[in-house]
Amino acid sequence: MITLPKPKPDVLARRDAVHEGLRAIMQDRGVITDPARLKPYETDGLSAYRQMPLAVVLPETTEQVAAVLRFCHQNGVRVVPRGAGTSLAGGALPLEDAVVIGMMRMNRIVEVNYRDRYAVVQAGVTNLGITKAVEADGFFYAPDPSSQLACMIGGNIGMNSGGAHCLKYGVTANNVLGIKLVTIEGEILELGGTHLDTAGYDWLGIVIGSEGQLGIATEITVRILRAPEGTRAMLAAFDGNEVAGACVDAIISSGIIPVALEFMDRPAIHACEAFAHAGYPLDAEAMLIIEVEGSVAEQDWLLGQIKEICARFNPISLKVSQSAEESAAIWKGRKGAFGAVGRISPDYLCMDGTIPTSTLPLVLRRIGEMSAQYGLQVANIFHAGDGNLHPLIMFDANDPTSMHKAEAFGADVLRLCVEVGGCLTGEHGVGVEKRDLMSVQFTEIELEAQRRVKSAFDPEWLLNTAKVFPLQAGTASAGPDALPHAA
Amino acid sequence: MIAPEDEAGFTAAIDAAVADRAPLAIEGLGSKTGFLREMQTAETLSTRNHAGISLYAPQELIISARTGTTLAALEAKLAEGGQHLIAEPPHYAFLDGADQTIGGVVAANLSGPRRVAWGAMRDHLMGMRAVTGRGEVVRSGGRVLKNVTGLDLCKLFAGSYGTLGVMTEVTLKVLPKPQATGTVVLYGLTPEVASRALAVALGSPFSVSGAAFLPQEAAMAVGYERAITIARIEDFADSVTYRVGQLGALWAKFGTVETLETAQSVALWRAVRDAEPLPIQPGDAVWRVSVQPSRGAAVLDAGHAAGLFGYLDWGGGLAFLTGPATLAAHEVVVGAARRAKGDWWLLRAPPELRRSIDAVPREAPALAAIRQRVVASFDPAGILNPGRLFAA
Amino acid sequence: MQTNFTLDQLADPNIAVADKILRSCVHCGFCTATCPTFVTVGDEDDSPRGRIYLIKDMLETGAPASTPVAFHLDRCLSCLACMTTCPSGVDYMHLIDYARVRVEETYERPAHDRALRAVLAAVLPYPARMRAALRAASLGRSVRGMIGTRGMLGQRLRAMLDLAPGAVAGRSSTERPGVFKAAGTRRARVALLAGCAQQVIDPGIHDATIRLLTRMGVEVVVAKGAGCCGALTHHLGKHDAALAFARANVAAWTREIGAGGLDAVVTDTSGCGTVLKDYGFLLRDTPESADAARIADLAVDISELLMRLAYQPSLTPPPGLVIAYHAACSLQHGQRVTEAPKALLRRAGFTMVEPRDPHLCCGSAGTYNILQPEMAGRLRARKLDTIAPLKPDAIVGGNVGCLTQLSGTAIPTIHTVVMLDWMAGGPRPDRLPSDAAIAATRPAAALAQDPEATWS
Ligand SMILES: Cc1cc2nc3c(=O)[nH]c(=O)nc-3n(C[C@H](O)[C@H](O)[C@H](O)COP(=O)(O)OP(=O)(O)OC[C@H]3O[C@@H](n4cnc5c(N)ncnc54)[C@H](O)[C@@H]3O)c2cc1C
Ligand SMILES: Cc1cc2nc3c(=O)[nH]c(=O)nc-3n(C[C@H](O)[C@H](O)[C@H](O)COP(=O)(O)OP(=O)(O)OC[C@H]3O[C@@H](n4cnc5c(N)ncnc54)[C@H](O)[C@@H]3O)c2cc1C
Ligand code: SF4
Ligand code: SF4
């Protein structure tokens, strides 16, 4: 279970005054203090961790966000930013003495500019909502987390989210031009803009992926891209993880960079096929979904090349989609993978390490051993192009032993990722979930360097406290003053 | 000059500088010494002897190198694997010296024409090691293509011009070199019409990877007689042929379209990348201005009216300007950039001018305060390139 | 998701079912994005995931429903968009149905609310009472201006009056039981759910269904003893009343099966169809559970039946006619019938367009527009805003509630079956504009490769 810092007694003692203050700022709209209404805010996409907040505020303007943050800063109240609450790392988990600032009412598309290829959107616009707003005109917003239907661009900024098509188009950080960021002091900073390179330090780069540690993003300028003429997928099945991995290497070495290159292992294939009936080969040990784009002739040529490469690795089956419908069917299983696992197991933990692609066979073998050792099933989904591995560990949250085992299993997997040269998280963020594993990847000096940057933005550590950075040894219950400090 | 051969050497040099309160100028090969603001430093710390490729995994699209590795050496290594640096960093014609180090390129976050489609150096910096102004070694990122573990210090270091720490090793994402390159050319357009044409190219589904406009003087410097508006496509040969054709059809409404084959294209885009079209006179200043693409034409026009010459890259979003190194000229550039809601860099100027003015725009006070705290957190003694980016 | 029920609690079969549903939710939040109330008010408490959490808490503590819980559950439209979206197959419908019963049993509503709900439950399911109420409403419309907009009751009364048709139509042919003979050789025999409110609000729908089916060789039975499907009371949380309706219908149709056999029980009101198809679950603990399951299996939407019977048009629509298809939630989410109506309309030759966000509810949702006029009004406005740019000549859909909710603008609303009947030889829908008015058409703009077309 996760340790949260001890709430500030003085803040808890001033609960009513804090509520009053928030209501005054918000003019009685969008302030939730009733425990029954607060309940659904006690958790996010990682529902194993729960904590009721002090209050929830649902601002509708940047100025309100600034006023609320200024108020919290003046009163020493902690703040937890929240988008759609789909974080799989507990990034939006509240604290008992914290005000949750929910950004979902700020859901307006402010401006779309096709000539200069950007869109300005409020933080509560969903990831897919951006694409939906521009797709009729032939454009799209590139990063595509599987949660794109629900997750919000503010949360994507928080986690620097990625997706299946990041191999070609990059992650959130590569697709954002500007951010309106409100600091804990209530200052409104304009970072970046509508131009490509910003003078001075790369504030966008440090804010994106900072998990709400540095400020709250209220308005984001994203790059929108013209969609390719078309895309098509193919499916290749192999009888071993090693050959599938070697095939991935061969494709990349050939100079072809598919827009997506997804790997599924046997349990994942079976889970997805049971749910999607996508025609996945059930006799395969490993399967690749490969997608290319361009005109029909270009797709034909690229898929032809890839097919030839795959053929060198004794595939069990190769299926090149002949139509948009067939491609959609191939993707359906992959896109529904988490849900599919949700259907065969009451709960799952989704890990998110990255590994050098060459170590995939080794890592899968070790994960298989751990699975046997912990007695918990696991299905692996891998963004093969960029080394991002998602082992889905299945467990039963109503059984405390099973849950503890799953947590320990997950931690072992992440240690393994770091050991082979990878990292703890590729796109989901550290949150509370991986907070205490940070020292596996970083030295104390490195963590301290990061903490100092945090302190430069938020000297009192009021923003999303107790996430990302390990609580200092022995201080978790010693109260806020013992928390990581300013330099 | 101190030029250590290993990381411990950098730590020792910085420890000593901190102890002596003796500021250090951080450089690679010193090619960009004339960039930005002038500094008063006691000693120079160079990465030039800390060179070598430490890891190259072509199938993983990753290369790691010690930061003193020259760009030429790095590119040669990548060429062996049929790959290249995605952001095609420039070797500006006005640099001091023939080559630069990869550390310097990353620290200055300099990117070439491909940046408009494929991102900047900062976008491809996957990992780094650095020695901070505290003499401490920090790593950030890693050797994998995706990483959101903790705050991304890589991004902060890319473009920091050596003011936070000395990077000792960088890991970059790389991609296969395209099989062919093609260019579509329009002649004689005004900046405004050209910027429309470039927007049409970049807004087309044909994966344009370069979009520039060279007014007549600039075009002449690279062997053309009239202004040229150019768009580049890089891909497999058949795709290039197809897309160049499609793009040419889209552009027909702007005038007669010509196309260039691979060899000509590569040469032309290298020139654009390296600011060769700039008619720089000895003693001239060079500014780089990044704006919303459709506003680039106005920046060029404003410069032109004040006797500055230049050209546009990044679909109009990047303007290079050159001209007399005067305060008046500087103010014209700053004014034009500000009206276009963009940013500017005084890349090169004689020391007199650099001493008296800002080299990049000032931040709003709230951000400046944060910046000072961030810089101080890495370099509390203020010994790394003090004043290079900001006076205070 | 983790749950916390004691073994005692789990002994209650309703709780056991709820626990199973709650356990299947992985709290991923996907459903929030397609929930009409969440996208409108932006509050987790008004999202499916939030409601699931509120219900979980209510059931786990075993405490009476609190005001906030009742408030947010009442705001749920039961549109079931969340179920279509959910990747984990969470059975939200049965969870919210049970939660509504709990709210009804344990929560003391304000007096005016109780009164309104009682009136709705006592009037809507009964055509004769409904007709009388509407006569009064036409009268009431003239005094509408006198009703204040302040306060819940004022708003709700206005909502009721706004929904009532301008003139009360005559009796439908289905208001009394009977058998409508097939033309020519009989291909099938089906029971038509005559239901309640629809035949009063728009009797033309059943008439079209019967004309079309009999023309296609189907014998249509309006069974004696069958009435309201039970949905109205069911969604008000009035469980016993709902069960009574359902049992009566099952009994009536089971008798028909015995008498002349039934190939299907057909509905042309998709809101009812959803409940009919769920009779097996609804009556699972009653002696007639097997009959109920059989009826549920026989239940089909008219569009499904027409697909099965290979509907073919005999006419072609007037040139330039463009219709906007509005997918009723009960059809697209409740019954997952998404393609059949569209395929039929296309087959009938209509040029059909669909608005953006077709998954979002129009706010009708049974009695929702009466009980939650503010939210219903916003959803109606949103839906109409997405339809307007398509400039259709008519809005076509398969549920009378939606058609009523979306009426009142210059664009008429017409039932799918009425349009299909027209193209198969039935009368031209009188709400449709004249052929001359229709003639003004817009060519559908293909996506230009030149992006300059999109600059403004
Ligand atoms: C089934 C499923 C699949 C997923 N698939 C992917 C995937 O493919 N790729 C991927 O990258 N992620 C994926 N995720 C994880 C998750 O969707 C992303 O992390 C997403 O970006 C979170 O967005 P959100 O709006 O839900 O933010 P939240 O979960 O509410 O918050 C995420 C973090 O951002 C902070 N934050 C939120 N809004 C702001 C703001 N306006 N300003 C500053 N900080 C803010 C929060 O404090 C928190 O730390 C998946 C999640 C689920 C449940
Ligand atoms: C994008 C957007 C657009 C909006 N547009 C409009 C608009 O056009 N018109 C408009 O009127 N509003 C509009 N709103 C406001 C918003 O719909 C309402 O404020 C919201 O429905 C109520 O949420 P709240 O958090 O503000 O609740 P509160 O301010 O707490 O309460 C609002 C009302 O609901 C009642 N209420 C709330 N909770 C409970 C409960 N638990 N039990 C009983 N009663 C309760 C309160 O008594 C109060 O009357 C908009 C909001 C957003 C985000
Ligand atoms: S039924 Fe409709 S309104 Fe109710 S929670 Fe589901 S999506 Fe929302
Ligand atoms: S989509 Fe399904 S699993 Fe996800 S939160 Fe909603 S109901 Fe639960």
Short mmCIF file of N, CA, C and O in Angstrom, two decimals, chain A residues 115-118 167 173-174 194-199 201-203 206 223 226-227 229 249 252 295 298 301 354 356-358 383 386 388 421 423 425 427 429 441-442 446 450 452 456, chain B residues 59-60 115-116 122-123 134 139 143-144 146-152 155 163 173 192 195-196 202-206 236 239 242-243 288 290-294 314 343 345 371 373-374:
data_model
loop_
_atom_site.label_atom_id
_atom_site.label_comp_id
_atom_site.label_asym_id
_atom_site.label_seq_id
_atom_site.Cartn_x
_atom_site.Cartn_y
_atom_site.Cartn_z
N ARG A 115 -3.91 27.34 -41.49
CA ARG A 115 -2.80 27.84 -42.27
C ARG A 115 -1.50 27.63 -41.50
O ARG A 115 -0.49 27.21 -42.05
N ASP A 116 -1.53 27.94 -40.21
CA ASP A 116 -0.31 27.77 -39.41
C ASP A 116 -0.32 26.46 -38.63
O ASP A 116 0.55 26.24 -37.78
N ARG A 117 -1.32 25.67 -38.85
CA ARG A 117 -1.38 24.30 -38.35
C ARG A 117 -1.25 24.18 -36.83
O ARG A 117 -0.43 23.43 -36.31
N TYR A 118 -2.06 24.94 -36.14
CA TYR A 118 -2.11 24.76 -34.68
C TYR A 118 -3.54 24.91 -34.20
O TYR A 118 -4.40 25.44 -34.91
N LEU A 167 5.84 6.35 -32.67
CA LEU A 167 7.09 6.00 -33.32
C LEU A 167 7.37 7.01 -34.42
O LEU A 167 8.48 7.50 -34.57
N ALA A 173 5.18 15.93 -25.81
CA ALA A 173 6.18 17.00 -25.78
C ALA A 173 6.61 17.42 -27.18
O ALA A 173 7.02 18.56 -27.37
N ASN A 174 6.50 16.54 -28.14
CA ASN A 174 6.92 16.87 -29.50
C ASN A 174 5.81 17.53 -30.30
O ASN A 174 6.01 17.88 -31.47
N THR A 194 2.91 30.24 -30.70
CA THR A 194 2.47 29.58 -31.93
C THR A 194 3.66 29.39 -32.87
O THR A 194 3.50 29.10 -34.04
N HIS A 195 4.87 29.60 -32.34
CA HIS A 195 6.08 29.43 -33.15
C HIS A 195 6.84 28.18 -32.69
O HIS A 195 6.58 27.65 -31.61
N LEU A 196 7.80 27.74 -33.49
CA LEU A 196 8.43 26.45 -33.22
C LEU A 196 9.50 26.51 -32.13
O LEU A 196 9.49 25.71 -31.20
N ASP A 197 10.45 27.42 -32.26
CA ASP A 197 11.53 27.47 -31.27
C ASP A 197 11.33 28.66 -30.34
O ASP A 197 11.04 29.76 -30.80
N THR A 198 11.48 28.43 -29.06
CA THR A 198 11.32 29.50 -28.09
C THR A 198 12.68 29.86 -27.54
O THR A 198 13.50 28.99 -27.24
N ALA A 199 12.92 31.17 -27.39
CA ALA A 199 14.21 31.62 -26.88
C ALA A 199 14.33 31.31 -25.38
O ALA A 199 13.33 31.16 -24.69
N TYR A 201 15.24 29.19 -21.97
CA TYR A 201 15.15 27.79 -21.56
C TYR A 201 13.88 27.14 -22.08
O TYR A 201 12.87 27.80 -22.32
N ASP A 202 13.93 25.84 -22.21
CA ASP A 202 12.81 25.09 -22.78
C ASP A 202 11.80 24.77 -21.67
O ASP A 202 11.73 23.66 -21.17
N TRP A 203 11.03 25.80 -21.33
CA TRP A 203 10.06 25.60 -20.23
C TRP A 203 8.99 24.60 -20.61
O TRP A 203 8.51 23.84 -19.77
N ILE A 206 10.19 21.10 -19.81
CA ILE A 206 10.25 20.67 -18.41
C ILE A 206 8.85 20.56 -17.81
O ILE A 206 8.58 19.73 -16.95
N ARG A 223 0.24 21.37 -32.05
CA ARG A 223 0.42 21.27 -33.50
C ARG A 223 -0.63 20.31 -34.04
O ARG A 223 -0.85 19.25 -33.48
N ARG A 226 -1.66 17.55 -41.10
CA ARG A 226 -2.52 17.06 -42.16
C ARG A 226 -2.43 15.53 -42.18
O ARG A 226 -1.32 14.97 -42.14
N ALA A 227 -3.58 14.89 -42.22
CA ALA A 227 -3.59 13.43 -42.22
C ALA A 227 -3.01 12.90 -43.52
O ALA A 227 -3.14 13.52 -44.56
N GLU A 229 -2.65 10.37 -46.81
CA GLU A 229 -3.73 9.99 -47.74
C GLU A 229 -4.48 8.76 -47.26
O GLU A 229 -5.67 8.63 -47.50
N ASP A 249 13.61 -5.90 -35.66
CA ASP A 249 14.93 -5.35 -35.98
C ASP A 249 15.14 -5.25 -37.48
O ASP A 249 15.63 -4.26 -38.00
N ILE A 252 13.16 -2.36 -39.11
CA ILE A 252 13.75 -1.05 -38.85
C ILE A 252 15.06 -0.91 -39.63
O ILE A 252 15.35 0.14 -40.21
N SER A 295 -0.31 7.00 -50.06
CA SER A 295 -1.31 6.70 -51.07
C SER A 295 -1.45 5.18 -51.16
O SER A 295 -0.63 4.44 -50.62
N GLU A 298 1.62 3.60 -52.46
CA GLU A 298 2.71 3.61 -51.48
C GLU A 298 2.49 2.56 -50.40
O GLU A 298 3.42 1.85 -50.00
N TRP A 301 3.33 -0.82 -51.77
CA TRP A 301 4.76 -1.04 -51.90
C TRP A 301 5.39 -1.31 -50.53
O TRP A 301 6.14 -2.28 -50.36
N THR A 354 10.08 0.92 -20.11
CA THR A 354 10.63 0.83 -21.46
C THR A 354 11.92 0.04 -21.38
O THR A 354 12.63 0.06 -20.37
N PRO A 356 15.34 -1.51 -24.03
CA PRO A 356 15.93 -1.59 -25.36
C PRO A 356 15.29 -2.77 -26.09
O PRO A 356 15.19 -3.86 -25.52
N THR A 357 14.86 -2.53 -27.31
CA THR A 357 14.10 -3.56 -28.03
C THR A 357 14.84 -4.89 -28.07
O THR A 357 14.23 -5.95 -27.99
N SER A 358 16.17 -4.82 -28.16
CA SER A 358 16.94 -6.06 -28.28
C SER A 358 16.79 -6.95 -27.05
O SER A 358 17.05 -8.14 -27.13
N HIS A 383 4.93 -1.65 -27.44
CA HIS A 383 5.11 -0.76 -28.59
C HIS A 383 6.52 -1.06 -29.12
O HIS A 383 7.49 -0.46 -28.68
N ASP A 386 9.24 1.58 -30.20
CA ASP A 386 9.90 2.48 -29.27
C ASP A 386 10.23 1.86 -27.92
O ASP A 386 10.59 2.56 -26.98
N ASN A 388 8.46 0.46 -25.56
CA ASN A 388 7.56 0.66 -24.41
C ASN A 388 6.76 -0.63 -24.14
O ASN A 388 5.99 -1.08 -24.98
N GLY A 421 18.61 -1.65 -18.96
CA GLY A 421 18.96 -0.40 -19.63
C GLY A 421 17.76 0.47 -19.99
O GLY A 421 17.90 1.47 -20.69
N CYS A 423 13.76 2.12 -18.56
CA CYS A 423 13.34 3.01 -17.49
C CYS A 423 11.98 2.60 -16.93
O CYS A 423 11.31 1.72 -17.47
N THR A 425 9.09 4.20 -16.57
CA THR A 425 7.83 4.53 -17.21
C THR A 425 8.06 5.25 -18.53
O THR A 425 8.89 6.17 -18.61
N GLU A 427 5.28 6.22 -20.65
CA GLU A 427 4.23 7.18 -21.01
C GLU A 427 3.18 7.38 -19.94
O GLU A 427 2.38 8.29 -20.04
N GLY A 429 3.73 7.86 -16.58
CA GLY A 429 4.17 8.72 -15.49
C GLY A 429 4.44 7.94 -14.21
O GLY A 429 4.09 6.75 -14.09
N GLN A 441 16.13 3.92 -10.40
CA GLN A 441 16.64 4.49 -11.64
C GLN A 441 17.59 5.67 -11.43
O GLN A 441 18.49 5.90 -12.22
N PHE A 442 17.34 6.42 -10.37
CA PHE A 442 18.13 7.64 -10.17
C PHE A 442 18.93 7.60 -8.87
O PHE A 442 18.48 7.02 -7.88
N GLU A 446 20.74 12.86 -8.36
CA GLU A 446 19.88 13.15 -9.52
C GLU A 446 18.46 13.52 -9.08
O GLU A 446 17.85 14.46 -9.61
N GLN A 450 16.34 17.18 -9.57
CA GLN A 450 14.97 17.33 -10.05
C GLN A 450 14.11 18.04 -9.00
O GLN A 450 13.30 18.90 -9.31
N ARG A 452 15.02 20.19 -6.90
CA ARG A 452 15.32 21.63 -6.85
C ARG A 452 14.56 22.39 -7.94
O ARG A 452 14.14 23.52 -7.73
N ALA A 456 11.93 25.40 -7.42
CA ALA A 456 12.01 26.71 -8.07
C ALA A 456 10.63 27.17 -8.51
O ALA A 456 10.34 28.37 -8.52
N GLN B 59 19.17 -0.61 -34.94
CA GLN B 59 17.81 -1.18 -34.93
C GLN B 59 16.96 -0.52 -33.86
O GLN B 59 15.74 -0.58 -33.89
N GLU B 60 17.62 0.06 -32.87
CA GLU B 60 16.85 0.74 -31.82
C GLU B 60 16.80 2.23 -32.07
O GLU B 60 16.29 2.99 -31.25
N ARG B 115 13.26 20.44 -39.12
CA ARG B 115 12.60 20.71 -37.85
C ARG B 115 11.10 20.98 -38.04
O ARG B 115 10.27 20.63 -37.20
N VAL B 116 10.74 21.57 -39.16
CA VAL B 116 9.34 21.94 -39.36
C VAL B 116 8.44 20.71 -39.40
O VAL B 116 7.28 20.76 -39.00
N ARG B 122 16.12 19.24 -29.53
CA ARG B 122 15.60 18.94 -28.19
C ARG B 122 14.61 17.78 -28.22
O ARG B 122 14.44 17.06 -27.24
N ASP B 123 13.93 17.62 -29.35
CA ASP B 123 12.94 16.54 -29.44
C ASP B 123 13.61 15.17 -29.55
O ASP B 123 12.98 14.16 -29.28
N ARG B 134 27.37 22.37 -9.54
CA ARG B 134 27.71 21.89 -8.19
C ARG B 134 28.79 20.83 -8.27
O ARG B 134 29.14 20.23 -7.24
N ARG B 139 22.23 12.27 -14.49
CA ARG B 139 21.76 11.68 -15.73
C ARG B 139 20.28 11.99 -15.85
O ARG B 139 19.58 12.12 -14.85
N ARG B 143 18.43 5.46 -22.68
CA ARG B 143 18.80 5.04 -24.03
C ARG B 143 17.61 4.39 -24.71
O ARG B 143 17.74 3.55 -25.58
N VAL B 144 16.42 4.78 -24.29
CA VAL B 144 15.21 4.28 -24.92
C VAL B 144 14.44 5.47 -25.49
O VAL B 144 14.65 6.60 -25.09
N LYS B 146 11.35 6.34 -25.34
CA LYS B 146 10.23 6.92 -24.62
C LYS B 146 10.55 6.86 -23.15
O LYS B 146 10.96 5.82 -22.65
N ASN B 147 10.33 7.96 -22.46
CA ASN B 147 10.75 7.98 -21.07
C ASN B 147 10.07 9.16 -20.39
O ASN B 147 10.26 10.30 -20.79
N VAL B 148 9.26 8.89 -19.40
CA VAL B 148 8.66 10.01 -18.67
C VAL B 148 8.94 9.86 -17.17
O VAL B 148 8.14 10.21 -16.34
N THR B 149 10.10 9.29 -16.87
CA THR B 149 10.42 9.03 -15.47
C THR B 149 11.01 10.29 -14.84
O THR B 149 12.16 10.63 -15.09
N GLY B 150 10.22 10.99 -14.07
CA GLY B 150 10.72 12.18 -13.38
C GLY B 150 10.74 13.39 -14.30
O GLY B 150 10.28 13.34 -15.44
N LEU B 151 11.26 14.49 -13.79
CA LEU B 151 11.30 15.72 -14.60
C LEU B 151 12.32 15.54 -15.71
O LEU B 151 13.41 14.99 -15.50
N ASP B 152 11.98 16.04 -16.89
CA ASP B 152 12.81 15.82 -18.06
C ASP B 152 13.91 16.88 -18.15
O ASP B 152 13.77 17.89 -18.83
N LYS B 155 15.40 18.21 -21.61
CA LYS B 155 14.81 19.34 -22.33
C LYS B 155 15.37 20.65 -21.79
O LYS B 155 15.66 21.57 -22.54
N THR B 163 24.70 26.81 -19.50
CA THR B 163 24.54 27.61 -18.28
C THR B 163 24.08 26.80 -17.09
O THR B 163 24.01 27.32 -15.98
N LYS B 173 17.93 10.16 -30.66
CA LYS B 173 17.14 9.31 -31.56
C LYS B 173 17.57 9.62 -32.99
O LYS B 173 17.78 10.78 -33.33
N GLU B 192 4.82 37.24 -49.17
CA GLU B 192 3.47 36.91 -48.70
C GLU B 192 2.90 35.72 -49.49
O GLU B 192 2.37 34.78 -48.90
N SER B 195 4.68 32.56 -48.62
CA SER B 195 4.33 31.95 -47.34
C SER B 195 3.01 31.21 -47.46
O SER B 195 2.79 30.19 -46.80
N ARG B 196 2.13 31.70 -48.34
CA ARG B 196 0.89 30.94 -48.60
C ARG B 196 1.22 29.60 -49.26
O ARG B 196 0.70 28.56 -48.87
N LEU B 202 2.88 22.45 -46.59
CA LEU B 202 2.94 21.81 -45.28
C LEU B 202 1.57 21.30 -44.82
O LEU B 202 1.49 20.40 -44.00
N GLY B 203 0.52 21.88 -45.37
CA GLY B 203 -0.82 21.42 -45.02
C GLY B 203 -1.32 20.33 -45.95
O GLY B 203 -2.45 19.89 -45.86
N SER B 204 -0.48 19.88 -46.86
CA SER B 204 -0.88 18.81 -47.78
C SER B 204 -0.57 17.46 -47.15
O SER B 204 0.19 17.39 -46.19
N PRO B 205 -1.15 16.39 -47.68
CA PRO B 205 -0.87 15.08 -47.08
C PRO B 205 0.42 14.43 -47.57
O PRO B 205 0.59 13.24 -47.44
N PHE B 206 1.36 15.21 -48.12
CA PHE B 206 2.50 14.58 -48.78
C PHE B 206 3.79 14.58 -47.98
O PHE B 206 4.87 14.39 -48.52
N PHE B 236 11.23 6.99 -49.93
CA PHE B 236 11.67 6.03 -50.93
C PHE B 236 11.46 6.66 -52.31
O PHE B 236 10.58 7.51 -52.49
N SER B 239 8.04 7.00 -53.91
CA SER B 239 7.20 7.92 -53.17
C SER B 239 7.56 9.36 -53.47
O SER B 239 6.71 10.22 -53.61
N TYR B 242 6.19 10.32 -56.81
CA TYR B 242 4.74 10.51 -56.73
C TYR B 242 4.38 11.81 -56.00
O TYR B 242 3.59 12.61 -56.46
N ARG B 243 5.00 12.01 -54.86
CA ARG B 243 4.61 13.15 -54.03
C ARG B 243 5.05 14.48 -54.63
O ARG B 243 4.33 15.48 -54.53
N ARG B 288 18.22 35.49 -35.71
CA ARG B 288 17.38 34.34 -36.04
C ARG B 288 16.06 34.65 -35.35
O ARG B 288 16.03 35.00 -34.17
N SER B 290 12.02 33.32 -34.71
CA SER B 290 11.05 32.23 -34.84
C SER B 290 9.66 32.79 -34.57
O SER B 290 9.40 33.36 -33.51
N VAL B 291 8.78 32.68 -35.56
CA VAL B 291 7.43 33.26 -35.45
C VAL B 291 6.40 32.28 -35.99
O VAL B 291 6.74 31.26 -36.60
N GLN B 292 5.14 32.64 -35.75
CA GLN B 292 4.05 31.90 -36.39
C GLN B 292 4.28 31.97 -37.90
O GLN B 292 4.53 33.06 -38.43
N PRO B 293 4.23 30.84 -38.61
CA PRO B 293 4.70 30.81 -40.00
C PRO B 293 4.13 31.91 -40.90
O PRO B 293 4.85 32.52 -41.67
N SER B 294 2.82 32.18 -40.78
CA SER B 294 2.23 33.16 -41.70
C SER B 294 2.72 34.57 -41.42
O SER B 294 2.48 35.48 -42.20
N TRP B 314 11.35 26.84 -42.42
CA TRP B 314 10.25 26.33 -41.61
C TRP B 314 8.90 26.89 -42.06
O TRP B 314 8.07 27.32 -41.25
N ASP B 343 9.89 34.92 -31.15
CA ASP B 343 11.12 35.07 -30.38
C ASP B 343 12.28 35.35 -31.32
O ASP B 343 12.25 35.01 -32.50
N TRP B 345 16.84 35.74 -31.60
CA TRP B 345 18.16 35.52 -31.04
C TRP B 345 19.14 36.41 -31.79
O TRP B 345 19.11 36.44 -33.03
N ARG B 371 13.14 31.33 -13.49
CA ARG B 371 14.36 30.99 -14.23
C ARG B 371 15.60 31.20 -13.36
O ARG B 371 16.50 30.34 -13.32
N ARG B 373 15.80 31.05 -10.20
CA ARG B 373 15.86 29.99 -9.18
C ARG B 373 16.31 28.66 -9.80
O ARG B 373 17.08 27.92 -9.19
N VAL B 374 15.81 28.37 -10.99
CA VAL B 374 16.20 27.12 -11.65
C VAL B 374 17.70 27.13 -11.95
O VAL B 374 18.43 26.18 -11.64
#
